[in-house]
């Protein structure tokens, strides 16, 4: 299926893609998000602010969407779980789950995650209000939604199946784990169910993926990144670097945070390309979809563009041009002032501030340059940890985070998650597969594919193993819901 209509070409970012990207700032997808606002037929549902305190009677409205076109009475109910961004109604008529729904006569529901998009439980995103932004509260939202909506819509005796990709993939698995009486099965695509603070393996997979193009590609990236790191201590180089990378503000490095932010932003060009390489997301990011590992490695190998450092700048320029951006925002102080704005109308309310909070209080997942088996340097774990303090205050220190991440794994089981009828599809080229479930009967490991690839609409160009994986997911799903 090839998406060509104008409407589709301007759709928002779906949670799967957007979410995972926001793990490292999602510059380009944020730009797309800000430019386009898609309106679907939204519905609203009353939820408690705090499910775990009976004395707190505050409520808010949660947004959801329905597609009942394929529903046959008594058929399954598919619940797509929204993630760390505005719920994208493009899912309501696209994606492999809709094809499964057509074949199985399913009702399709998409529910937006609390604190993202228009599901706004509090008046602003102050740090004290964000205490209600937690995965366990989000799961309780799903449970309450399920318990009330099924009576209202006559879906009580139907089999409910949770779907999600990336963080919502974990939520799908955890929903089945914690509320097995409410949800019959789960398809948890690219779900990083194991939480970890020091996620240094992420960049190792980026290296591996660049290496699958050629041995020299990651080495050239390393050469370029090293050159930049060597230039940074010398203030005389700043105006040249500002020009080379088309920075929005003249480069100024006053602390390790400033240099780390710049280096991370540039590495982010490669992280994005690897994570979403050929993932079929044409319908939401038609511009980015053509920028593949092959494209960036071809630039890195092109010696007529100058030394590797210059080629690195060329890759950055290509992304800026593709997304029609005039300059590259790489200033940590600008980032901080944006992220500290707690208003729902501030740019960081697109999910960036909220997801930063969840990272600092539940998940970590910091893609640091701690490993030596990868090409980048200069944004160590300590930089990511300092960000939590800069954004939310001294209470959000590394000791607190370590306890919180441990609690998350104790609560859900991490890699060793129990429970049956949970599928974990994921791609070998997806850096997140490290934190997922890739072995054992629940795993569907897709050699050579990227983050959430199994969730997108089919395409002519799909690799055979991706087709097979979709078919396997369907067959398993069918055997479960037809029992
Ligand atoms: C409720 O759904 C069941 C099938 O699950 C159907 O037999 C019944 O007629 C429905 N009731 C109403 C009031 O629609
Ligand atoms: C449900 O999805 C199908 C398949 O894309 C589409 O044709 C239909 O219009 C959608 N229905 C609703 C109510 O959105
Ligand atoms: C992406 O590539 C395809 C095929 O090479 C081309 O037809 C299309 O115009 C490109 N899209 C963009 C946005 O550049
Ligand atoms: C290398 O870059 C030059 C200058 O931009 C360009 O003309 C040439 O086509 C590129 N070569 C390859 C193999 O992409
Ligand atoms: C926060 O963002 C909003 C919307 O962009 C803006 O109106 C407001 O002035 C900002 N507040 C601060 C303190 O910068
Ligand atoms: C992070 O993990 C890497 C590889 O597992 C290790 O080499 C590094 O020392 C760790 N860093 C910290 C700060 O724990
Ligand atoms: C990338 O990984 C390969 C092994 O998978 C390793 O040989 C190579 O040195 C790594 N590259 C860098 C820059 O560390
Ligand atoms: C991918 O699947 C494998 C096996 O099912 C699993 O171990 C791994 O965690 C998954 N990765 C993600 C990101 O879900």
PDB file of N, CA and C and ligand atoms in Angstrom, residues 298-299 302-305 314, ligand 4:
ATOM      1  N   UNK A 298      26.717   6.788   1.987  1.00  0.00           N
ATOM      2  CA  UNK A 298      27.259   7.221   0.692  1.00  0.00           C
ATOM      3  C   UNK A 298      27.904   8.596   0.837  1.00  0.00           C
ATOM      4  N   UNK A 299      27.277   9.454   1.616  1.00  0.00           N
ATOM      5  CA  UNK A 299      27.876  10.773   1.849  1.00  0.00           C
ATOM      6  C   UNK A 299      29.169  10.632   2.648  1.00  0.00           C
ATOM      7  N   UNK A 302      32.084   9.705   0.526  1.00  0.00           N
ATOM      8  CA  UNK A 302      32.376  10.509  -0.668  1.00  0.00           C
ATOM      9  C   UNK A 302      33.534  11.477  -0.393  1.00  0.00           C
ATOM     10  N   UNK A 303      34.729  11.078  -0.848  1.00  0.00           N
ATOM     11  CA  UNK A 303      35.920  11.866  -0.510  1.00  0.00           C
ATOM     12  C   UNK A 303      35.961  13.202  -1.240  1.00  0.00           C
ATOM     13  N   UNK A 304      35.160  13.351  -2.288  1.00  0.00           N
ATOM     14  CA  UNK A 304      35.189  14.648  -2.973  1.00  0.00           C
ATOM     15  C   UNK A 304      34.495  15.736  -2.157  1.00  0.00           C
ATOM     16  N   UNK A 305      33.867  15.344  -1.046  1.00  0.00           N
ATOM     17  CA  UNK A 305      33.224  16.342  -0.181  1.00  0.00           C
ATOM     18  C   UNK A 305      34.183  16.892   0.877  1.00  0.00           C
ATOM     19  N   UNK A 314      27.771  17.585   5.963  1.00  0.00           N
ATOM     20  CA  UNK A 314      26.910  17.433   4.779  1.00  0.00           C
ATOM     21  C   UNK A 314      25.652  16.614   5.122  1.00  0.00           C
TER      22      UNK A 314
HETATM   23  C1  LIG B   4      30.201  13.000  -4.228  1.00  0.00           C
HETATM   24  O1  LIG B   4      29.966  14.366  -4.044  1.00  0.00           O
HETATM   25  C2  LIG B   4      30.067  15.102  -5.248  1.00  0.00           C
HETATM   26  C3  LIG B   4      29.987  16.583  -4.886  1.00  0.00           C
HETATM   27  O2  LIG B   4      28.788  16.868  -4.208  1.00  0.00           O
HETATM   28  C4  LIG B   4      28.961  14.665  -6.186  1.00  0.00           C
HETATM   29  O3  LIG B   4      29.038  15.388  -7.390  1.00  0.00           O
HETATM   30  C5  LIG B   4      29.098  13.174  -6.447  1.00  0.00           C
HETATM   31  O4  LIG B   4      28.013  12.733  -7.239  1.00  0.00           O
HETATM   32  C6  LIG B   4      29.142  12.416  -5.159  1.00  0.00           C
HETATM   33  N1  LIG B   4      29.474  11.023  -5.417  1.00  0.00           N
HETATM   34  C7  LIG B   4      28.719  10.031  -4.997  1.00  0.00           C
HETATM   35  C8  LIG B   4      29.185   8.662  -5.286  1.00  0.00           C
HETATM   36  O5  LIG B   4      27.661  10.225  -4.404  1.00  0.00           O
END
